[in-house]
XYZ file of C-alpha atoms in Angstrom:
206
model
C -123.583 -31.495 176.692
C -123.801 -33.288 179.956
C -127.094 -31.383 181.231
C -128.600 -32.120 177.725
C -127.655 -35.512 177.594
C -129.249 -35.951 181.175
C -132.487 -34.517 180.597
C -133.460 -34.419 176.826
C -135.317 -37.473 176.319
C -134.338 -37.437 172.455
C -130.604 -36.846 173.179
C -130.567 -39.790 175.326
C -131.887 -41.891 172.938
C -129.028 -41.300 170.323
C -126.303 -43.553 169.561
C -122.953 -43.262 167.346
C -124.980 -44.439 164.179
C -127.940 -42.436 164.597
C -125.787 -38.902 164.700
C -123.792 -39.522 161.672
C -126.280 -38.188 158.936
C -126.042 -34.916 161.767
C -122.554 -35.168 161.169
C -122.027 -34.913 157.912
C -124.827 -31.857 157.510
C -122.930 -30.130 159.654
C -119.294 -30.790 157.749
C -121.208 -29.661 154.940
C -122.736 -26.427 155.926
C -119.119 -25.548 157.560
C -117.944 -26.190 153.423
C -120.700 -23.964 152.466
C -119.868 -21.226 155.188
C -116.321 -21.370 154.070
C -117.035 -20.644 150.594
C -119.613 -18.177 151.045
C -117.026 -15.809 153.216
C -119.372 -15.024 156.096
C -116.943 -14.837 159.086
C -120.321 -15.094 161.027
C -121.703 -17.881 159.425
C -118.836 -20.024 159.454
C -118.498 -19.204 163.714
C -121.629 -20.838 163.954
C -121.514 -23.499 162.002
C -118.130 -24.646 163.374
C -119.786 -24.576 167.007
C -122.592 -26.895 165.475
C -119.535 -29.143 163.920
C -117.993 -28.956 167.514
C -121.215 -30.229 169.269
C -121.209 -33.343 167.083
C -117.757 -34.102 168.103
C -119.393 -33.285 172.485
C -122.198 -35.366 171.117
C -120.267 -38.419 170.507
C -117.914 -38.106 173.323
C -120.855 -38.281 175.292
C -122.913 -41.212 173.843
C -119.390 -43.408 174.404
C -118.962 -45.200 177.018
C -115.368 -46.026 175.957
C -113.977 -42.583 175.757
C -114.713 -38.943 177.069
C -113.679 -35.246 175.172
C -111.006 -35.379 177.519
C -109.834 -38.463 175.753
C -110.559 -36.906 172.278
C -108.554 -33.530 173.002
C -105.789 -35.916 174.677
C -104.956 -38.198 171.725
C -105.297 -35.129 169.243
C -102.903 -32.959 171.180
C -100.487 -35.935 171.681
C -101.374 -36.519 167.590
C -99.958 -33.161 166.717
C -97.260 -33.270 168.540
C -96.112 -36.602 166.693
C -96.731 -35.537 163.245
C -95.160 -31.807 163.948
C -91.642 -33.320 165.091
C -90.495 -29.679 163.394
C -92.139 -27.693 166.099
C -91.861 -29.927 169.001
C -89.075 -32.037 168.396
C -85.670 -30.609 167.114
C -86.629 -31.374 163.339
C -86.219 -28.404 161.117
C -88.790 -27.961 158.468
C -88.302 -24.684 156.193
C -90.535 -25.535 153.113
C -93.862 -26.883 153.191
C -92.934 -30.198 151.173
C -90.448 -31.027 154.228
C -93.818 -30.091 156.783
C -95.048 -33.156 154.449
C -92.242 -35.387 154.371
C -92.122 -34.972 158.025
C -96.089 -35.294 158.720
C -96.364 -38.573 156.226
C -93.551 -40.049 157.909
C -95.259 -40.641 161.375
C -98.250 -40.965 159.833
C -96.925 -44.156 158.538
C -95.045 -45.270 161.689
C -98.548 -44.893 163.473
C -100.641 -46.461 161.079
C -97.605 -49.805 160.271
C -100.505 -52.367 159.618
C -101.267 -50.558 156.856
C -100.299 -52.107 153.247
C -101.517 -49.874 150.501
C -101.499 -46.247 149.996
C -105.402 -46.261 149.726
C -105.926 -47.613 153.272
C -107.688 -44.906 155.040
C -109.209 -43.809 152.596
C -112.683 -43.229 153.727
C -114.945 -45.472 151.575
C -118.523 -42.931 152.316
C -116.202 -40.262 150.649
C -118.840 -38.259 147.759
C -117.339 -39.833 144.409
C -115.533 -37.176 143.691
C -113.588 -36.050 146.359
C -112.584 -39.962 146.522
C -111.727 -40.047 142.975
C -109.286 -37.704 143.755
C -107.962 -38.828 146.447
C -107.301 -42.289 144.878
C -105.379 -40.918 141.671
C -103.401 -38.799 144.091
C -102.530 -41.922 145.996
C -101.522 -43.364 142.929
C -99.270 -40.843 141.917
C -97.009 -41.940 144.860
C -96.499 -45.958 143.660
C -96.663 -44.598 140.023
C -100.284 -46.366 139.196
C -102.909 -44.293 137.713
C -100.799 -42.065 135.211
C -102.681 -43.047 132.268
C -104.876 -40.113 132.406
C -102.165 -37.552 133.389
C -100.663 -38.832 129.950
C -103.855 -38.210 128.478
C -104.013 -34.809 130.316
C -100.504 -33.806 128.635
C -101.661 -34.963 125.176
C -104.619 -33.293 125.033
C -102.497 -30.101 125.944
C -99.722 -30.703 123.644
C -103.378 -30.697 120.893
C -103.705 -27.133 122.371
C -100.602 -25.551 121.974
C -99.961 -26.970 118.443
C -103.359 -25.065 117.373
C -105.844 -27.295 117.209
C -109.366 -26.972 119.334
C -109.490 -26.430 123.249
C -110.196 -29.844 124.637
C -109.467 -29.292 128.464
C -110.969 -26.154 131.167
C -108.850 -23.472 130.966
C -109.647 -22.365 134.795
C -111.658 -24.080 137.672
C -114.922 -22.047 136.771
C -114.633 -23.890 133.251
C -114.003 -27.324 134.868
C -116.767 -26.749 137.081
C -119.148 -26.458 134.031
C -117.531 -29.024 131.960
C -118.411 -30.951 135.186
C -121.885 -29.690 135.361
C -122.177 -30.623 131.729
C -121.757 -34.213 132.092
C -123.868 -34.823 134.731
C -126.553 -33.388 133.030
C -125.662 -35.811 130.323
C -125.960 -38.605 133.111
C -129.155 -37.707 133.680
C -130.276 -37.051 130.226
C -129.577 -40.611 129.269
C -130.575 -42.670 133.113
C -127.184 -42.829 134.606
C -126.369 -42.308 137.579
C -123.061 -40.108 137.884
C -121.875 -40.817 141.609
C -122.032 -44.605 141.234
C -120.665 -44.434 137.480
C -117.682 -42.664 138.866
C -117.327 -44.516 142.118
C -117.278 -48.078 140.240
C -114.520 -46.802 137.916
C -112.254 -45.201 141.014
C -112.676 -49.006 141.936
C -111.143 -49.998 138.903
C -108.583 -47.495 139.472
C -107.585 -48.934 143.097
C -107.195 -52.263 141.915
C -105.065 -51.323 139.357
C -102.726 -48.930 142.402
C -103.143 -52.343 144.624
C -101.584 -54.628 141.714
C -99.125 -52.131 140.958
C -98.033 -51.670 144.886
C-alpha cells in the first residue's frame, strides 16, 4: 500500500470521500461471496475489503493501520471482558449482556438507542435495525401486535396473510416493490421516511 500510494499517480490523488463508493462495492461483493458459498470467491473479495481499510490508513494523516489494528485489538478486549477479564459468559445472551454493556460505557454521550445507527444504511437493513432498537425502550410494538394478530387470523382458519418462510417473505418483498414501481414510487425513500417516523416515535418514548 505504501509503494502504491508512492508511485500511482491515481492512488495519490484519493482522499477519504473519494474511496467510499469503493468501499461499499467491496462490502457488497463480500455479501454476495458469502451467499453464493464460493470459499474462493469470498478469499478474494475479503482481501479487496482489506485493501480499502490499507487504503484509508494510508490517505490519513491522523492515523496509520498500526493505529487501526491497535484500537480494534484493545476494542475486543473491552467488549470480551468473558475471555480476557475474569467474567464468565456461558450462553450467548450473557456474550450480549456483557458486549452491550461496554459498548455503552464507551459510547456515554450517547442518549438514544438509535445513535449509531448509520444513517447511509440501504432502507431496509435500517428499518430493521430501528424496530430492533425499539424493542429495547418498548417503542415500535405496534406492528409486532399486528404481526401476532394476523397469526392468531391463521391459526383460527382463515386465509394466510403473513410468509410462511424467508423464501416467501422475500417474494412478498419482491412483490411490493414491483407495485412501487408500477404506480411511480419510489420504495427505498417510501420506507426510509416512515423508519423516520418510527425513530421519532422510539426518541419520544425514550
Amino acid at each position: 500500500m505504501d509503494r502504491v500510494r508512492a508511485d500511482c499517480v491515481w492512488s495519490q490523488q484519493m482522499t477519504h470521500e473519494k474511496l467510499v463508493p469503493y468501499l461499499t462495492e467491496e462490502a457488497a461483493e463480500v455479501i454476495e461471496a458469502v451467499e453464493s458459498g464460493s470459499a474462493a470467491e469470498l478469499r478474494e473479495e475479503l482481501g479487496d475489503l482489506l485493501w480499502q481499510v490499507l487504503f484509508h490508513s494510508a490517505v490519513s494523516d491522523e492515523f496509520t493501520i498500526d493505529d487501526v489494528a491497535g484500537d480494534l485489538a484493545d476494542k475486543m478486549t473491552r467488549r470480551h471482558p468473558h475471555v480476557f477479564a475474569g467474567e464468565t459468559a456461558e450462553t450467548s445472551d450473557r456474550v450480549l449482556e456483557l458486549w452491550n454493556a461496554a459498548k455503552a460505557d464507551e459510547k456515554r454521550e450517547r442518549t438514544s438507542v438509535l445513535d449509531g445507527i448509520p444513517a447511509g444504511m440501504p432502507a431496509l437493513a435500517r428499518a430493521q435495525k430501528v424496530l430492533g432498537k425499539g424493542e429495547k425502550v418498548g417503542a415500535g410494538l405496534e406492528f409486532a401486535e399486528e404481526i401476532l394478530a394476523a397469526e392468531a387470523l391463521e391459526a383460527a382458519g382463515e386465509e394466510e396473510l403473513l410468509p410462511a418462510s424467508e423464501e416467501e417473505l422475500g417474494e412478498a418483498l419482491l412483490a411490493l416493490v414491483a407495485l412501487a414501481r408500477v404506480r411511480g414510487w419510489d420504495a427505498e425513500r417510501a420506507l426510509r421516511g416512515r423508519t423516520r417516523d418510527v425513530a421519532e416515535e422510539i426518541r419520544a418514548a425514550e
